[in-house]
GROMACS .gro file of C-alpha atoms in nm:
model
  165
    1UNK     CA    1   7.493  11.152  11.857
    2UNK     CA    2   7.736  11.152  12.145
    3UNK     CA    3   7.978  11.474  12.218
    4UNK     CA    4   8.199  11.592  12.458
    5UNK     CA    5   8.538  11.830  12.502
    6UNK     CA    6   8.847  11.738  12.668
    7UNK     CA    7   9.035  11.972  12.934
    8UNK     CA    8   9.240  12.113  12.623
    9UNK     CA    9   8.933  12.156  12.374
   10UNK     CA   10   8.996  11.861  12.198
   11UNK     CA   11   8.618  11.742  12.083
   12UNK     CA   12   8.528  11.386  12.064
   13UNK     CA   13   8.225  11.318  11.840
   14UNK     CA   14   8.038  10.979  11.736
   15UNK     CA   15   7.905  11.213  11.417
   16UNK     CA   16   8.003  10.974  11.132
   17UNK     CA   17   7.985  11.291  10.872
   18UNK     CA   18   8.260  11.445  11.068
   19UNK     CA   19   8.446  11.145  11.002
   20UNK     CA   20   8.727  11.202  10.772
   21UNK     CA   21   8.727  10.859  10.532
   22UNK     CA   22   9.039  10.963  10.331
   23UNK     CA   23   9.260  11.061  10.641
   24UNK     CA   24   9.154  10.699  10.881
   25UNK     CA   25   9.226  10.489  10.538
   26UNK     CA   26   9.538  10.666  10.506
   27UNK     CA   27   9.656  10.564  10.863
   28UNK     CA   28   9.526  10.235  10.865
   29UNK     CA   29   9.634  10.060  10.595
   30UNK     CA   30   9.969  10.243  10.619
   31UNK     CA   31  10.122  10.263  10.985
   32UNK     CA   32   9.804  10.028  11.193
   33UNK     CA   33   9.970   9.681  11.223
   34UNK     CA   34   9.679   9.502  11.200
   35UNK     CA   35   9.522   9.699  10.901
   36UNK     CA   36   9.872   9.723  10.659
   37UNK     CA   37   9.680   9.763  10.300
   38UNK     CA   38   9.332   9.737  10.385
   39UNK     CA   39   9.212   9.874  10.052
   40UNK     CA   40   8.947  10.172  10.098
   41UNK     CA   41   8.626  10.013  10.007
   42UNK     CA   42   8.683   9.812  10.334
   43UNK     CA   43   8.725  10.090  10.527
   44UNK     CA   44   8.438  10.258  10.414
   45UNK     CA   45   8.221   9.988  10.481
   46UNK     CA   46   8.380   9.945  10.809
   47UNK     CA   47   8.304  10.287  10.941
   48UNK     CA   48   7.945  10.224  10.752
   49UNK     CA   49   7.838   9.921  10.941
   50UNK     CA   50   8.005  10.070  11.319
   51UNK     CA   51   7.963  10.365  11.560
   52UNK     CA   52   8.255  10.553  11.483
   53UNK     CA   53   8.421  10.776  11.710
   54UNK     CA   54   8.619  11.065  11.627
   55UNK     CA   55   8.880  11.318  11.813
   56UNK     CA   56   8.956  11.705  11.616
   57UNK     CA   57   9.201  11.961  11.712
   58UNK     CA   58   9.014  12.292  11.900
   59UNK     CA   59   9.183  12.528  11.662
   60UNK     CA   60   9.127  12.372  11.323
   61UNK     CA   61   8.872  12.050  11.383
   62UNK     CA   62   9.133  11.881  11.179
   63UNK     CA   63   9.028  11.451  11.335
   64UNK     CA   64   9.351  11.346  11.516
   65UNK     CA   65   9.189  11.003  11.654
   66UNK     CA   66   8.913  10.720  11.564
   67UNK     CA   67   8.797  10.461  11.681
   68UNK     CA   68   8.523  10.261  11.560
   69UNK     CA   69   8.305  10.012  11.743
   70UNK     CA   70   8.086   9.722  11.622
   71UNK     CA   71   7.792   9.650  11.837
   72UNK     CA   72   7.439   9.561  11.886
   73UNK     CA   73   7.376   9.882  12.090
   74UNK     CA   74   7.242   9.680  12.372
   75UNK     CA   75   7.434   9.352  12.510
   76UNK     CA   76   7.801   9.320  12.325
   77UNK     CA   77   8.097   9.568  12.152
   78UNK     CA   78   8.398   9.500  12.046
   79UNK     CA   79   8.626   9.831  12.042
   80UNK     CA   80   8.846   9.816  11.685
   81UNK     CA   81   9.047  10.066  11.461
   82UNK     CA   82   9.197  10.309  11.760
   83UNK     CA   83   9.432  10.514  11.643
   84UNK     CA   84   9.597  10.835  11.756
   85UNK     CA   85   9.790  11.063  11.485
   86UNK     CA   86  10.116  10.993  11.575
   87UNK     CA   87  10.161  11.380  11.582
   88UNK     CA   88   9.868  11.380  11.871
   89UNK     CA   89  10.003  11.115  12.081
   90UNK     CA   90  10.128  11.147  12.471
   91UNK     CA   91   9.844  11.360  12.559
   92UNK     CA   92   9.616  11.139  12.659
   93UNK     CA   93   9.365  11.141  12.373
   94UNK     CA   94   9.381  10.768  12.357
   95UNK     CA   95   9.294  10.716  12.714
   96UNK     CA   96   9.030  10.979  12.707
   97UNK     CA   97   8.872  10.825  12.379
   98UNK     CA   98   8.896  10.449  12.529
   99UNK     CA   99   8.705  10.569  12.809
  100UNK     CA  100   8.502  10.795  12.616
  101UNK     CA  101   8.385  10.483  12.450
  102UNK     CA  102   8.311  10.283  12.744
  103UNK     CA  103   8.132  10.535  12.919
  104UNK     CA  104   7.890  10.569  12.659
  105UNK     CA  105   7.845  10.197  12.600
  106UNK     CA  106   7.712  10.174  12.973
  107UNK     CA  107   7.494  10.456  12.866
  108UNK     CA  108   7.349  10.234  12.612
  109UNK     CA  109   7.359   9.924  12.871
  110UNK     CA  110   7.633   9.701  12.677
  111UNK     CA  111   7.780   9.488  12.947
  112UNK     CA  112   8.039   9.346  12.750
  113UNK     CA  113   8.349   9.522  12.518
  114UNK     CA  114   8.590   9.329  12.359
  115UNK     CA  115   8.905   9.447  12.224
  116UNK     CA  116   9.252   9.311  12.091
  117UNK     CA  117   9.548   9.486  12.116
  118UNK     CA  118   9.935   9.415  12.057
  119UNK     CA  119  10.057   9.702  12.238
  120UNK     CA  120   9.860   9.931  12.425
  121UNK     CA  121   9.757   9.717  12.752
  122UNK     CA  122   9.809  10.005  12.942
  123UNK     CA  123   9.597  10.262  12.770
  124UNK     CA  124   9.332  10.022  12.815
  125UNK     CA  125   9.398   9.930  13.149
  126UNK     CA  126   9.370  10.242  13.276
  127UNK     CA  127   8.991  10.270  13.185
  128UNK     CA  128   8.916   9.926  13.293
  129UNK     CA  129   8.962   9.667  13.074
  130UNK     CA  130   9.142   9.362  13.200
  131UNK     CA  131   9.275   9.046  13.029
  132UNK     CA  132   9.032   8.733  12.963
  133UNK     CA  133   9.058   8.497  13.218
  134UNK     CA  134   8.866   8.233  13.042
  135UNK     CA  135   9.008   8.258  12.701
  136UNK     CA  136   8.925   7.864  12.651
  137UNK     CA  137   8.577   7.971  12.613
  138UNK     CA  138   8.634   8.199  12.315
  139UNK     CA  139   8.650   8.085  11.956
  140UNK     CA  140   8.706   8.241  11.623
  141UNK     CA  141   8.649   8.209  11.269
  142UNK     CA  142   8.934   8.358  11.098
  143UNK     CA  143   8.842   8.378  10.722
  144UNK     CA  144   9.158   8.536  10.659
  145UNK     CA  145   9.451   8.373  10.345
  146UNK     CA  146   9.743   8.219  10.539
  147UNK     CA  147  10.036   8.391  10.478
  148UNK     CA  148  10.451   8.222  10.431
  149UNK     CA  149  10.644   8.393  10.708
  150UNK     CA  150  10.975   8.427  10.479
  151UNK     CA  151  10.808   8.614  10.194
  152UNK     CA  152  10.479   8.797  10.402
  153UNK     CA  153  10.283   8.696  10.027
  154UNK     CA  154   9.975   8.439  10.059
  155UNK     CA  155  10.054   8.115  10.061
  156UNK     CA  156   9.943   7.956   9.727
  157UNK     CA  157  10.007   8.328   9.535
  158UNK     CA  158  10.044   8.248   9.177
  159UNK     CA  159  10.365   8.538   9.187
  160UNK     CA  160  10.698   8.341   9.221
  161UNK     CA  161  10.979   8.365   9.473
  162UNK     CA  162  11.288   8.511   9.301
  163UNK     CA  163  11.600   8.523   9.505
  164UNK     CA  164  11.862   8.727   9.401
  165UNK     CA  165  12.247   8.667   9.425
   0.00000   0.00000   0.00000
């Protein structure tokens, strides 16, 4: 397991026992746009299959961060599930964690991290990562139900569209 303290005490652990299931689900699949209602099994088996990554307070150990990373421990990561308690942001925690991260990936000798983000270019940025330049080489398999735009509900979900006057 990987450890180490920030300047204001804050401790950064990949101990996935310190990991608090019940408080991640809870910000996920309520306030992460790209995890709205993931239900908790999938969470759990999430942090299961990943190296998780977690931040806790100095004066309680109460986790105010995750992040979770799939990899192979030796040639590829992809960095997924950051979040920062919105109550811990503006500190610096995510920086610290998305470097954190990196730093012990190139312990482990993964060359490559991958990540996807909708809004924090700069956090990232300022540990390293840079836009793909070649993003005609990557392809995806996106296994995910479409969903209508006006209504946010699968397409082809057997609940009808009401409108009301």
């Amino acid at each position: 397991m990987f450890s180490l303290t920030y300047t204001d005490g804050h401790l950064l652990s990949t101990d996935p026992a310190r990991i608090d299931l019940d408080l991640v689900h809870d910000w996920l699949s309520t306030d992460a746009y790209w995890a709205l209602g993931r239900d908790r099994e999938t969470t759990e088996r999430a942090f299961a299959g990943s190296l998780p990554f977690g931040i806790y307070r100095p004066e309680d150990g109460r986790q105010v961060a995750v992040a979770r990373v799939v990899t192979d421990g030796a040639t590829f990561a992809w960095l997924c599930d950051v979040y920062v308690d919105r109550a811990a942001r503006g500190r610096g925690l995510g920086g610290w964690l998305a470097g954190a991260v990196r730093d012990h990936l190139a312990e482990l000798g993964v060359r490559r991290i991958l990540l996807c983000t909708k809004d924090a270019h700069q956090v990232y940025a300022g540990v390293g990562f840079t836009p793909l330049d070649v993003p005609q080489r990557w392809m995806q398999l996106d296994r995910r139900p479409p969903v209508t735009p006006i209504t946010g509900k699968e397409q082809g979900s057997t609940t009808p569209l009401t409108v009301e006057a």
